[in-house]
Coordinates of C-alpha atoms (C1' of nucleotides) in Angstrom, one line a residue:
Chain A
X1 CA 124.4 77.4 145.7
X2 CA 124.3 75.1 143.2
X3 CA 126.5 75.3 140.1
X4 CA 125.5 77.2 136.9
X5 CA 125.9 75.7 133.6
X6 CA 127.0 78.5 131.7
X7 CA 125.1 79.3 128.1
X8 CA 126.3 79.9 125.0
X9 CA 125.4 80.4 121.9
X10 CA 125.5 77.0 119.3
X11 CA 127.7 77.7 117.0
X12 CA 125.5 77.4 113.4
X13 CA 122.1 77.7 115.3
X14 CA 120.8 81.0 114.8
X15 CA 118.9 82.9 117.5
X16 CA 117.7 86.0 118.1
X17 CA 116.5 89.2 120.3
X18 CA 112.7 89.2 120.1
X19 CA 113.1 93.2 118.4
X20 CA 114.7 91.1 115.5
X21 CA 112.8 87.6 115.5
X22 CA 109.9 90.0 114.7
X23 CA 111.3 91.3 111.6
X24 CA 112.3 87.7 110.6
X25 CA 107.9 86.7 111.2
X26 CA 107.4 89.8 108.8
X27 CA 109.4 88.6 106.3
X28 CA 108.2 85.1 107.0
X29 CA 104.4 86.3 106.7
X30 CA 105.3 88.5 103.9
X31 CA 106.5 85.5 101.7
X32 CA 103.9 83.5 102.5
X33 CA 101.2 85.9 101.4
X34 CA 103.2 86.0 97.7
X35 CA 103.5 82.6 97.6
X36 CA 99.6 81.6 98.2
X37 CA 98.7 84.9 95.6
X38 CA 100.3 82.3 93.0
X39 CA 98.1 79.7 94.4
X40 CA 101.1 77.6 96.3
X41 CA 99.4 75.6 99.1
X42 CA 101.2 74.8 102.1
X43 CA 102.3 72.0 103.3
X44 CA 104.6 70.9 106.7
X45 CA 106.6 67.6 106.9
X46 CA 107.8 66.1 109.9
X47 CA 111.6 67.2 111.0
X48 CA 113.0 63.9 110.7
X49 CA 112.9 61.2 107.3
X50 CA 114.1 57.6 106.9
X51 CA 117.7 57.5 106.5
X52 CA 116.9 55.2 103.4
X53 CA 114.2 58.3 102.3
X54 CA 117.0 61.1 102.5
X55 CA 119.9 58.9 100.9
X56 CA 117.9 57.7 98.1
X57 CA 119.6 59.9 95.6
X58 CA 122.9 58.9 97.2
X59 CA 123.6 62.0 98.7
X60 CA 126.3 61.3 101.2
X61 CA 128.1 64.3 101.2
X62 CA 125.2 66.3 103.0
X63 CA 126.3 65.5 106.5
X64 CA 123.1 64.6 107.8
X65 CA 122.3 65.0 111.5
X66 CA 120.8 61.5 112.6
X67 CA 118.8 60.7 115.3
X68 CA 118.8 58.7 118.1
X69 CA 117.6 58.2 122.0
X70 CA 119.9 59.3 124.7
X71 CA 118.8 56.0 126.2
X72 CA 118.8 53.8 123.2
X73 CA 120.5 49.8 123.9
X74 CA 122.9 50.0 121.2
X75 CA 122.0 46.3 120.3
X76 CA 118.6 47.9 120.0
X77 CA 117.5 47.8 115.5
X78 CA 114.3 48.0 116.4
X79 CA 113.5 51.4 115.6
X80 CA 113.8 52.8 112.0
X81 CA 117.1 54.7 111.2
X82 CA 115.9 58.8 111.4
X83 CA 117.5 61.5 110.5
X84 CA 117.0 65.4 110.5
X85 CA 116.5 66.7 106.3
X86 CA 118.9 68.7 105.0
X87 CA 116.5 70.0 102.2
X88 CA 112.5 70.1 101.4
X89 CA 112.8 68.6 97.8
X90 CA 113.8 65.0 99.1
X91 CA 110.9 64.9 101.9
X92 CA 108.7 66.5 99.2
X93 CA 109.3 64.0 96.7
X94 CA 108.4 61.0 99.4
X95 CA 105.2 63.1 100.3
X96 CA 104.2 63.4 96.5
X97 CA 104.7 59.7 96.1
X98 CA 103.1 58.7 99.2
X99 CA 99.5 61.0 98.9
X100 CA 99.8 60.7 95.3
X101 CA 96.3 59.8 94.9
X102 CA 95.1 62.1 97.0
X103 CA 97.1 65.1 95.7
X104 CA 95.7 67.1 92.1
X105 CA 98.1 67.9 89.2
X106 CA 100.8 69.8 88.8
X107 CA 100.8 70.0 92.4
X108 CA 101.8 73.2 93.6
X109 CA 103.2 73.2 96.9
X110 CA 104.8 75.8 99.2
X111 CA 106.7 75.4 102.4
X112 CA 108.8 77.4 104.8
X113 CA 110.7 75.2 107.5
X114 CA 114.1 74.7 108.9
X115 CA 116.6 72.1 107.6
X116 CA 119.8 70.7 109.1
X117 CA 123.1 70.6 107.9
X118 CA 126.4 69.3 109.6
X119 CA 128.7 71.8 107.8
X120 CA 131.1 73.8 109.3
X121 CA 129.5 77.4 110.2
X122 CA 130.4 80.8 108.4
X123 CA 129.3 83.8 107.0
X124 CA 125.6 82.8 105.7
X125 CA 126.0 79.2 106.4
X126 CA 124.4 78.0 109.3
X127 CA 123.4 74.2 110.8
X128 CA 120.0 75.2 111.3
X129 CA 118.2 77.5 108.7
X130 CA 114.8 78.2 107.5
X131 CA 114.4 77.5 103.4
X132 CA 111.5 78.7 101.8
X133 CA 110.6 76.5 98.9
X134 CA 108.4 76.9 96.1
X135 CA 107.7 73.5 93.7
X136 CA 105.4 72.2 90.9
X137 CA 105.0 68.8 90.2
X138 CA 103.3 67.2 87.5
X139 CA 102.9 63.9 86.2
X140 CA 104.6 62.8 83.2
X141 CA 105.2 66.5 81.6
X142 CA 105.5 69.3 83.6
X143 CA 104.6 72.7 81.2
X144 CA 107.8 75.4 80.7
X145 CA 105.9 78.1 81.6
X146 CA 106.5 76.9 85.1
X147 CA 110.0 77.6 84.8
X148 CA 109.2 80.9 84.0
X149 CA 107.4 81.3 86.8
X150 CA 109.0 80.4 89.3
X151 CA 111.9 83.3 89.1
X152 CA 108.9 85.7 88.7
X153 CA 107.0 84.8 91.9
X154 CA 110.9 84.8 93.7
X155 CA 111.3 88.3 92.8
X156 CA 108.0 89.5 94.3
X157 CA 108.2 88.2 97.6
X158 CA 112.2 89.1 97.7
X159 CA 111.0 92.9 96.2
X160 CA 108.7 92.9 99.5
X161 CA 111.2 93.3 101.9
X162 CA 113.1 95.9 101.3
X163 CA 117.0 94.3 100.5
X164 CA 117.6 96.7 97.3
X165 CA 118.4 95.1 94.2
X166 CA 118.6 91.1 93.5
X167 CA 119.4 89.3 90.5
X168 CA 117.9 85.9 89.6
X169 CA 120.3 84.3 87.4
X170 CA 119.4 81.2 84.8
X171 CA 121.2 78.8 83.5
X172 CA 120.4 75.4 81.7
X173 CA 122.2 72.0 82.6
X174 CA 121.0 70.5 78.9
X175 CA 123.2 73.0 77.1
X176 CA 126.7 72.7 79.0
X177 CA 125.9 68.6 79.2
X178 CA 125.3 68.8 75.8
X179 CA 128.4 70.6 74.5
X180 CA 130.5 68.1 76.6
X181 CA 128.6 65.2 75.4
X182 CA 129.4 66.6 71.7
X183 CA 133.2 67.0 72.7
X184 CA 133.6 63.9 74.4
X185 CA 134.6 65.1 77.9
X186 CA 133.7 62.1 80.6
X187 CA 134.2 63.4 83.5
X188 CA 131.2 65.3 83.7
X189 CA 130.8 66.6 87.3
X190 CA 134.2 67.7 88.1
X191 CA 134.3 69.6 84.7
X192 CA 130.8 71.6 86.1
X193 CA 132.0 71.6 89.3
X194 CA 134.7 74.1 88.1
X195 CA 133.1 75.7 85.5
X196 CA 130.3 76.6 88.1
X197 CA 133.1 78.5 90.0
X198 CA 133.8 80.9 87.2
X199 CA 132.3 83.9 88.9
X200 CA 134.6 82.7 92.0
X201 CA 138.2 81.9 90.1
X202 CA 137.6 84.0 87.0
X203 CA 138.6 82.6 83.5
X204 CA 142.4 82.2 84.1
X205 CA 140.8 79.9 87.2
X206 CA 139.1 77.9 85.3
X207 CA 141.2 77.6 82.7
X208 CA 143.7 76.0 84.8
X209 CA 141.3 73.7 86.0
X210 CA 140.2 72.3 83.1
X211 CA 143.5 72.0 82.4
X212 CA 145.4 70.6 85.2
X213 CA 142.3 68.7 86.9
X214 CA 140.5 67.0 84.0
X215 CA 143.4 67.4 81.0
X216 CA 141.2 69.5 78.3
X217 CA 142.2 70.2 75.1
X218 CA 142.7 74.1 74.5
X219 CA 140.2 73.7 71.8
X220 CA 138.0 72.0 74.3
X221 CA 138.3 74.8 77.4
X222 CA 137.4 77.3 74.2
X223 CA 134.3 75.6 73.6
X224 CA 133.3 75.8 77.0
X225 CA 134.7 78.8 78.0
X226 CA 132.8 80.4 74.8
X227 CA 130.0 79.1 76.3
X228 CA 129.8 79.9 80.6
X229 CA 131.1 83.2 79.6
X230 CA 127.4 84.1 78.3
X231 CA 125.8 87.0 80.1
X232 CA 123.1 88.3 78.6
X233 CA 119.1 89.3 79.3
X234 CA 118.7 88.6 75.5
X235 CA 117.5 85.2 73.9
X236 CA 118.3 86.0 70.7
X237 CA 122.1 86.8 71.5
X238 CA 122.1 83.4 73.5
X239 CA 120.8 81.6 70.7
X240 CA 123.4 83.4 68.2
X241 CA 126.5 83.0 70.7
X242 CA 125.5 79.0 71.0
X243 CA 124.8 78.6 67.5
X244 CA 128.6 80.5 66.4
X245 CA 129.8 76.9 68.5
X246 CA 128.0 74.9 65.9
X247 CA 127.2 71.8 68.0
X248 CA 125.0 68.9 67.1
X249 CA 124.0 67.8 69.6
X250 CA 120.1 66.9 71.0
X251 CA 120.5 68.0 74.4
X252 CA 122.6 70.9 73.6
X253 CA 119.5 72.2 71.1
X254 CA 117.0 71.2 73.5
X255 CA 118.5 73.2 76.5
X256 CA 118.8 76.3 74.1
X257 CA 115.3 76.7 73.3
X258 CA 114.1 75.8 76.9
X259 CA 116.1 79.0 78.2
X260 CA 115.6 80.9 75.3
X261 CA 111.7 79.8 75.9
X262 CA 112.2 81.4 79.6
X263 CA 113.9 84.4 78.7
X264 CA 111.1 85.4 75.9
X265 CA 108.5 84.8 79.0
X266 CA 110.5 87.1 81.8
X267 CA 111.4 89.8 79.2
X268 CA 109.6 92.5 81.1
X269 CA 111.6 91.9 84.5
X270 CA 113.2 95.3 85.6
X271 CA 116.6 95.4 84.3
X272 CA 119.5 93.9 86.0
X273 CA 116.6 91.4 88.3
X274 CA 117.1 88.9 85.8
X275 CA 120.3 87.0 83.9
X276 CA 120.9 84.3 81.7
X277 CA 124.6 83.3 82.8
X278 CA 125.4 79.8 81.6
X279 CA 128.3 79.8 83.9
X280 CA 125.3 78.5 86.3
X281 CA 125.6 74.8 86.9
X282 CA 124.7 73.8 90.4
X283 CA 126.1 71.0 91.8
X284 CA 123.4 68.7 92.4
X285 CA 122.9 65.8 90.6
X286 CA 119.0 66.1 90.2
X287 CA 118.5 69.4 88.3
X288 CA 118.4 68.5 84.8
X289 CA 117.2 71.7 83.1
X290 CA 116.5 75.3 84.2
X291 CA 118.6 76.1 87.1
X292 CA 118.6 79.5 89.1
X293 CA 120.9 81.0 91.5
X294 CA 120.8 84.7 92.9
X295 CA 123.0 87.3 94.4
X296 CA 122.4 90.3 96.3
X297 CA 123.4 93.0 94.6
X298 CA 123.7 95.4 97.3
X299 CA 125.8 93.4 99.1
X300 CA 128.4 92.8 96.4
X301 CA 131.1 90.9 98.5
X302 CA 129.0 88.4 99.3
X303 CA 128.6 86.4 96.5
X304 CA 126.5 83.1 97.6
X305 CA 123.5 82.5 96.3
X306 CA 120.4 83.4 98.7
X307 CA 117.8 81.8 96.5
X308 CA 118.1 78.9 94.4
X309 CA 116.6 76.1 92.5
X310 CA 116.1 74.3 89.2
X311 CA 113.9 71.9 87.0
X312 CA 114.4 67.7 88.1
X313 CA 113.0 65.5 85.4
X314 CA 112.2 62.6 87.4
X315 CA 112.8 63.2 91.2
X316 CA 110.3 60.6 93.3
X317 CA 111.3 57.8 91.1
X318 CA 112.7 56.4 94.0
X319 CA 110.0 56.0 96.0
X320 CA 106.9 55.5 93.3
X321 CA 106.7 53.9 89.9
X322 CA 105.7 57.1 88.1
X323 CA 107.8 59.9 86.2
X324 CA 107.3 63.4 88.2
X325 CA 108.7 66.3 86.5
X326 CA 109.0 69.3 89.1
X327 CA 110.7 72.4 89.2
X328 CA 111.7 74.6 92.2
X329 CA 113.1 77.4 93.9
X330 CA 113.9 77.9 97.5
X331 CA 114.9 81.1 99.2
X332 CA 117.6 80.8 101.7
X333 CA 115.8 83.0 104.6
X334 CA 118.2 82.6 106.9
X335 CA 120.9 83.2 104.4
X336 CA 119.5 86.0 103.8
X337 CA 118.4 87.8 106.8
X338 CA 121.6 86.9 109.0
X339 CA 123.7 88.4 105.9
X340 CA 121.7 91.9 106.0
X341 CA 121.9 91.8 109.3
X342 CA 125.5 91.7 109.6
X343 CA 125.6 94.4 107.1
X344 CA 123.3 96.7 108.7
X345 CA 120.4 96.6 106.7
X346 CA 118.2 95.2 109.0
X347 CA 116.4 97.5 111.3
X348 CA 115.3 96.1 115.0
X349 CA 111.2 96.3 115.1
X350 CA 109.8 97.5 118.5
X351 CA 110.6 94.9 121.1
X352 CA 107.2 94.9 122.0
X353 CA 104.2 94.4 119.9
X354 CA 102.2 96.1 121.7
X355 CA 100.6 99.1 120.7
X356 CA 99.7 100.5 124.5
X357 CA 101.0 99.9 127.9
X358 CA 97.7 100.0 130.4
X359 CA 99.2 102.1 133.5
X360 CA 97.5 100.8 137.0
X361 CA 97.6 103.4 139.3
X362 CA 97.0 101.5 142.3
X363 CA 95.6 98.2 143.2
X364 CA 91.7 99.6 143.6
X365 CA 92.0 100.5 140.0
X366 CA 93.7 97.0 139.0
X367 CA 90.6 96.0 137.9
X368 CA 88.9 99.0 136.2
X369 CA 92.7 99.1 134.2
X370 CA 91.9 95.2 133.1
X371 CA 88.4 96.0 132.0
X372 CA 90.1 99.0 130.1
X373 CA 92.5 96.9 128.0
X374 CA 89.9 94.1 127.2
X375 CA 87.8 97.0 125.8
X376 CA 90.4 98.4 123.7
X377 CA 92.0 95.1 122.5
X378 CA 87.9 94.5 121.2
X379 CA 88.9 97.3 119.1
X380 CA 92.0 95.7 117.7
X381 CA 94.5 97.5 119.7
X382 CA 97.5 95.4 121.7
X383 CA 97.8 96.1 125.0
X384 CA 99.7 94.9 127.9
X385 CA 98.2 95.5 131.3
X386 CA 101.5 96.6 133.4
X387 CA 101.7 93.8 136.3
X388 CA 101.7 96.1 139.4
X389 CA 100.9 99.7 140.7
X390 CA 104.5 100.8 141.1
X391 CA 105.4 104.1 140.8
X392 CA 104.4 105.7 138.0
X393 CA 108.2 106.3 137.0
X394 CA 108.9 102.5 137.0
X395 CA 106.1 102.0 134.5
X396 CA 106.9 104.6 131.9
X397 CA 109.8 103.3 132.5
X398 CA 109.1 100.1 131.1
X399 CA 107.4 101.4 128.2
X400 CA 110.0 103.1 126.9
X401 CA 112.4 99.9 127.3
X402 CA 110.2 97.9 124.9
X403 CA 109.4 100.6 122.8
X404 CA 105.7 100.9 123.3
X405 CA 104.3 103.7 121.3
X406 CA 101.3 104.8 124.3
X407 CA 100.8 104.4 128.0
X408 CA 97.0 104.7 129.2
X409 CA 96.2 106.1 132.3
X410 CA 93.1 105.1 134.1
X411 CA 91.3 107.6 136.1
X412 CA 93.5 107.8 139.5
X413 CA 90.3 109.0 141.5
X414 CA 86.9 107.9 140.9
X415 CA 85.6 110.9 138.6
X416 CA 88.4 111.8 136.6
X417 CA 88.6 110.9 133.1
X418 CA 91.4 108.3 131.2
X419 CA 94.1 110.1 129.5
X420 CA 96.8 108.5 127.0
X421 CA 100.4 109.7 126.8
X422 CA 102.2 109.4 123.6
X423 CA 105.0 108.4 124.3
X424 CA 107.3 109.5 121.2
X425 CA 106.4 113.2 122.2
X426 CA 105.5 112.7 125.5
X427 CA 102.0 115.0 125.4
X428 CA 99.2 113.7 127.6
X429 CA 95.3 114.1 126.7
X430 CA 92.1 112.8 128.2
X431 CA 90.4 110.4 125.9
X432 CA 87.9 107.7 126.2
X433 CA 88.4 104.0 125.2
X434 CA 85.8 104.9 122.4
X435 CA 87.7 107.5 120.8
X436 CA 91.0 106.5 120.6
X437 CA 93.1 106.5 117.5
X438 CA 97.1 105.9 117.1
Chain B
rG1 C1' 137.4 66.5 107.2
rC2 C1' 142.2 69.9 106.3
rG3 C1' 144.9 74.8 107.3
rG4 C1' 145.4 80.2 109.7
rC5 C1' 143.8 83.3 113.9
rU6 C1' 141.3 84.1 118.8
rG7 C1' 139.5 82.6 124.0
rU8 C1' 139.6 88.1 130.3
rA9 C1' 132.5 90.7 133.5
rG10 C1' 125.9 89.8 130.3
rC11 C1' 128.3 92.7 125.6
rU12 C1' 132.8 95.2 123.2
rC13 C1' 137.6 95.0 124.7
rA14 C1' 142.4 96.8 127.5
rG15 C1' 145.9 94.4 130.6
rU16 C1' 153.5 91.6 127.4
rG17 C1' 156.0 87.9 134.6
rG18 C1' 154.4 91.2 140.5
rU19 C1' 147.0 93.2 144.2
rA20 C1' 141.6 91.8 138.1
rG21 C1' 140.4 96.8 134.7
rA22 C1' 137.4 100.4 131.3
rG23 C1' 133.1 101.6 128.5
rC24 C1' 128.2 99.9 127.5
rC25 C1' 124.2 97.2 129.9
rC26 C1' 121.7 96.2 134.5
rU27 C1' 119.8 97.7 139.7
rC28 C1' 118.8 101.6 143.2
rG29 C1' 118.5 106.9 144.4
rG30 C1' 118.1 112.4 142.9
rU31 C1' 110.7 113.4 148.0
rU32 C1' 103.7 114.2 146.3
rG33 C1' 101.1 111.0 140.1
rU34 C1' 105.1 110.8 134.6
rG35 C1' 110.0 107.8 130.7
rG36 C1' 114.2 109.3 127.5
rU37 C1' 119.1 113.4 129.0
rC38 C1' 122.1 114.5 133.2
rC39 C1' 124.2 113.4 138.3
rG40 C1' 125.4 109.9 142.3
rA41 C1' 125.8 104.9 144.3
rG42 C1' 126.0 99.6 143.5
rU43 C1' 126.2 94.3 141.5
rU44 C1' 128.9 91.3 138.0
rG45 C1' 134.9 87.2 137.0
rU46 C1' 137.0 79.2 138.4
rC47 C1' 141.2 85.3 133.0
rG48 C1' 137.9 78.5 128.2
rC49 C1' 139.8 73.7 130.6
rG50 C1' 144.2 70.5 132.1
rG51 C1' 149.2 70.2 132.9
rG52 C1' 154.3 72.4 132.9
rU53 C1' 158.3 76.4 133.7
rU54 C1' 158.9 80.1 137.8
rC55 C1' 159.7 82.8 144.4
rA56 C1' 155.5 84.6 141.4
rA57 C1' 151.5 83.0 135.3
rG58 C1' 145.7 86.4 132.6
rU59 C1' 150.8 87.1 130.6
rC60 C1' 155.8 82.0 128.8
rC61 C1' 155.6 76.4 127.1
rC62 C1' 152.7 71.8 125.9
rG63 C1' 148.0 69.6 125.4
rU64 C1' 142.8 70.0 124.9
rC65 C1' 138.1 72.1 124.0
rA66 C1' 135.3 76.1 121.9
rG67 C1' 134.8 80.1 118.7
rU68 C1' 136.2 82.3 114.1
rC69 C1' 138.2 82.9 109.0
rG70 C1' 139.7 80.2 104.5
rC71 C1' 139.3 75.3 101.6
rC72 C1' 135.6 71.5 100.2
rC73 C1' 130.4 72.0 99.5
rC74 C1' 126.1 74.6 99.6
rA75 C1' 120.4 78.1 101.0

RNA sequence: GCGGCUGUAGCUCAGUGGUAGAGCCCUCGGUUGUGGUCCGAGUUGUCGCGGGUUCAAGUCCCGUCAGUCGCCCCA
């Protein structure tokens, strides 16, 4: 016998039982449909970019998965450097550039894929995982109302499947790069780098941060703490909070009425589904406006984001000469699903899609069982025509294992009439393929 | 990439130096053409891998690999 190479499961690569890939299509189909009522077309892009495409932006710290030929010569150049993306904003900003004439403006795109990562695994952070993004592109000036939208259309499709209560939280970048502009503070990413873990470390956290890390004033962490402490649904106690800090400052003034602007337009979001929390910085680079994160709120101990996004003034200058103003949001479906699951709030669908299990009595009726389920699949119902006549046992049997809600009897003798067993209470009638109903 | 914990049946785990175990799952049976519950029988293992200590190692020691949790970062 030869020897078996034992499976396991890939550590960071998801999979699942079909009874729960099934739930993951609904929600997969279920997103979709909100995203195309907006008027998002899809596109797909291949797995793999350019190395040059994904590091353009020079982000190095994504561990990206590169590929290569089991087989390559290592002396070998000639093919181009590929490697696996690690997001859809990066391959969507070479595809804008690339079919820019072809494409019409603001180009709104949608697309659901998987992307790579070479992270370590844990809790709702996988190697392989399925983001669903939303983006609008324009040329040269890209509308707010966008902005707006995109937190609205998020909270539809994330409404539609059944997770209990979310928050969207905004944020944006101009205000806190502002403020530190105004006070002189340099080192710019490591200062929003900490401040973005407020929610994590708390104020005492932070405080030290600013402190030990970067060397802030105290008069300096009070500015900034006065401002990423801001919670509120209201624009006008934003605006009266930012004013009390009396900064003059352009991008500080501008980044105050762009999320004021957005907080007017979502007004009417159910309470608690929407946030302005300027503690919300996000770490990349290319967001230089609006920025979203958002947090399960059933699931309070797990405080990652599961959606996120933001506005990029000028992401495909890299690969065209033209400004393109976008904004975006992605949801983090696997994220998301393999965190309910964990927790319970996923229930299994049937294993089977079927709706009916056709029953063959014996191998004269094989065929008179085939011609039964082609009739009753004409009428939209799902059937599986059982693969032998075994014992009658054996094939209920089977039924019940995958969960499928009927099993149809063919006549056994020439005369009789079909009957259909429901399975969940286990009664029997005659019936004909005409008259069926679940 | 750095630190803590864990590797025993398909799954969840017990086994603290002396013959490899339990529950679940799975297969078969409990008589004609009817599932679930119940009863009975059965299959399943290089104890992660390599070395060391010992009369004897799943158990102790060293290494290694994998998993997992935290850090970094992020959906």
């Amino acid at each position: 016998m030869s020897k078996v190479f034992k499976p396991s499961p890939i550590s960071g690569f998801p999979e699942y039982l079909p009874e729960i890939r099934r739930v993951e299509q609904q929600w997969i189909d279920h997103i979709r449909a909100v995203f195309e009522s907006y008027g998002f077309c899809n596109i797909e892009t291949p797995a793999v970019e350019e190395v040059d495409v994904l590091m353009a932006k020079g982000e190095t710290d994504k561990e990206i998965y590169c590929l290569n030929r089991l087989q390559a010569d290592p002396d070998d150049n000639s093919d181009a450097r590929l490697a696996l993306h690690f997001d859809q904003t990066v391959p969507l900003a070479r595809y804008t550039a690339q079919h820019f004439n072809d494409l019409v403006f603001p180009f709104k795109r949608y697309q659901i894929q998987k992307v790579w990562r070479g992270e370590r695994p844990q809790v709702g952070r996988m190697r392989e995982f399925y983001q669903c993004d939303i983006d609008v592109i324009a040329v040269d000036n890209l509308p707010l109302h966008f902005d707006a939208e995109m937190p609205a259309v998020i909270y539809e499709a994330l409404m539609g499947l059944n997770i209990g209560k979310v928050q969207i939280k905004i944020s944006n970048r101009r205000i806190l790069i502002g403020l530190l502009e105004s006070l002189g503070i340099e080192d710019v990413i490591s200062t929003t780098r900490i401040i973005d873990k407020l929610d994590k470390i708390g104020v005492d956290g932070v405080t030290a941060g600013l402190k030990d890390e970067i060397g802030l004033t105290d008069a300096q962490i009070a500015s900034v703490l006065a401002l990423s402490t801001i919670k509120t649904r209201s624009a006008a106690e934003v605006k009266d909070k930012l004013s009390a800090l009396n900064v003059e400052n352009e991008a500080f003034q501008q980044g105050v009425d762009e999320l004021c602007f957005v907080l007017d337009y979502l007004s009417s979001m159910p309470e608690d589904a929407m946030l302005a929390d300027l503690s919300i910085v996000r770490g990349l680079d290319y967001y230089t406006g609006t920025v979203y994160e958002t947090n399960l709120l059933e699931i309070p101990e797990f405080t990652s984001s599961v959606c996120s996004g933001g506005r990029y003034d000028d992401l495909a200058s890299s690969y065209i000469n033209k400004k393109l103003p976008g904004v975006g949001i992605s949801i983090g479906l696997t994220r998301l699903f393999s965190v309910l699951l964990e927790h319970g709030y996923i229930k299994a669908a049937p294993r089977s899609p079927a709706d009916i299990l056709m029953a063959i009595p014996s191998e004269e009726k094989r065929g008179l069982a085939q011609e039964t389920a082609q009739a009753l699949r004409k009428r939209g119902f799902k059937v599986e025509l059982y693969h032998a006549p075994q014992k009658i046992k054996k094939q209920l049997s089977y039924a019940e294992k995958k969960s499928i809600p009927f099993v149809w009897f063919p006549p056994f003798e020439d005369g009789q009439s079909h009957e259909v067993k429901n399975m969940d209470g286990g009664e029997q009638i005659a019936t004909t393929v005409e008259s069926f109903t679940k």
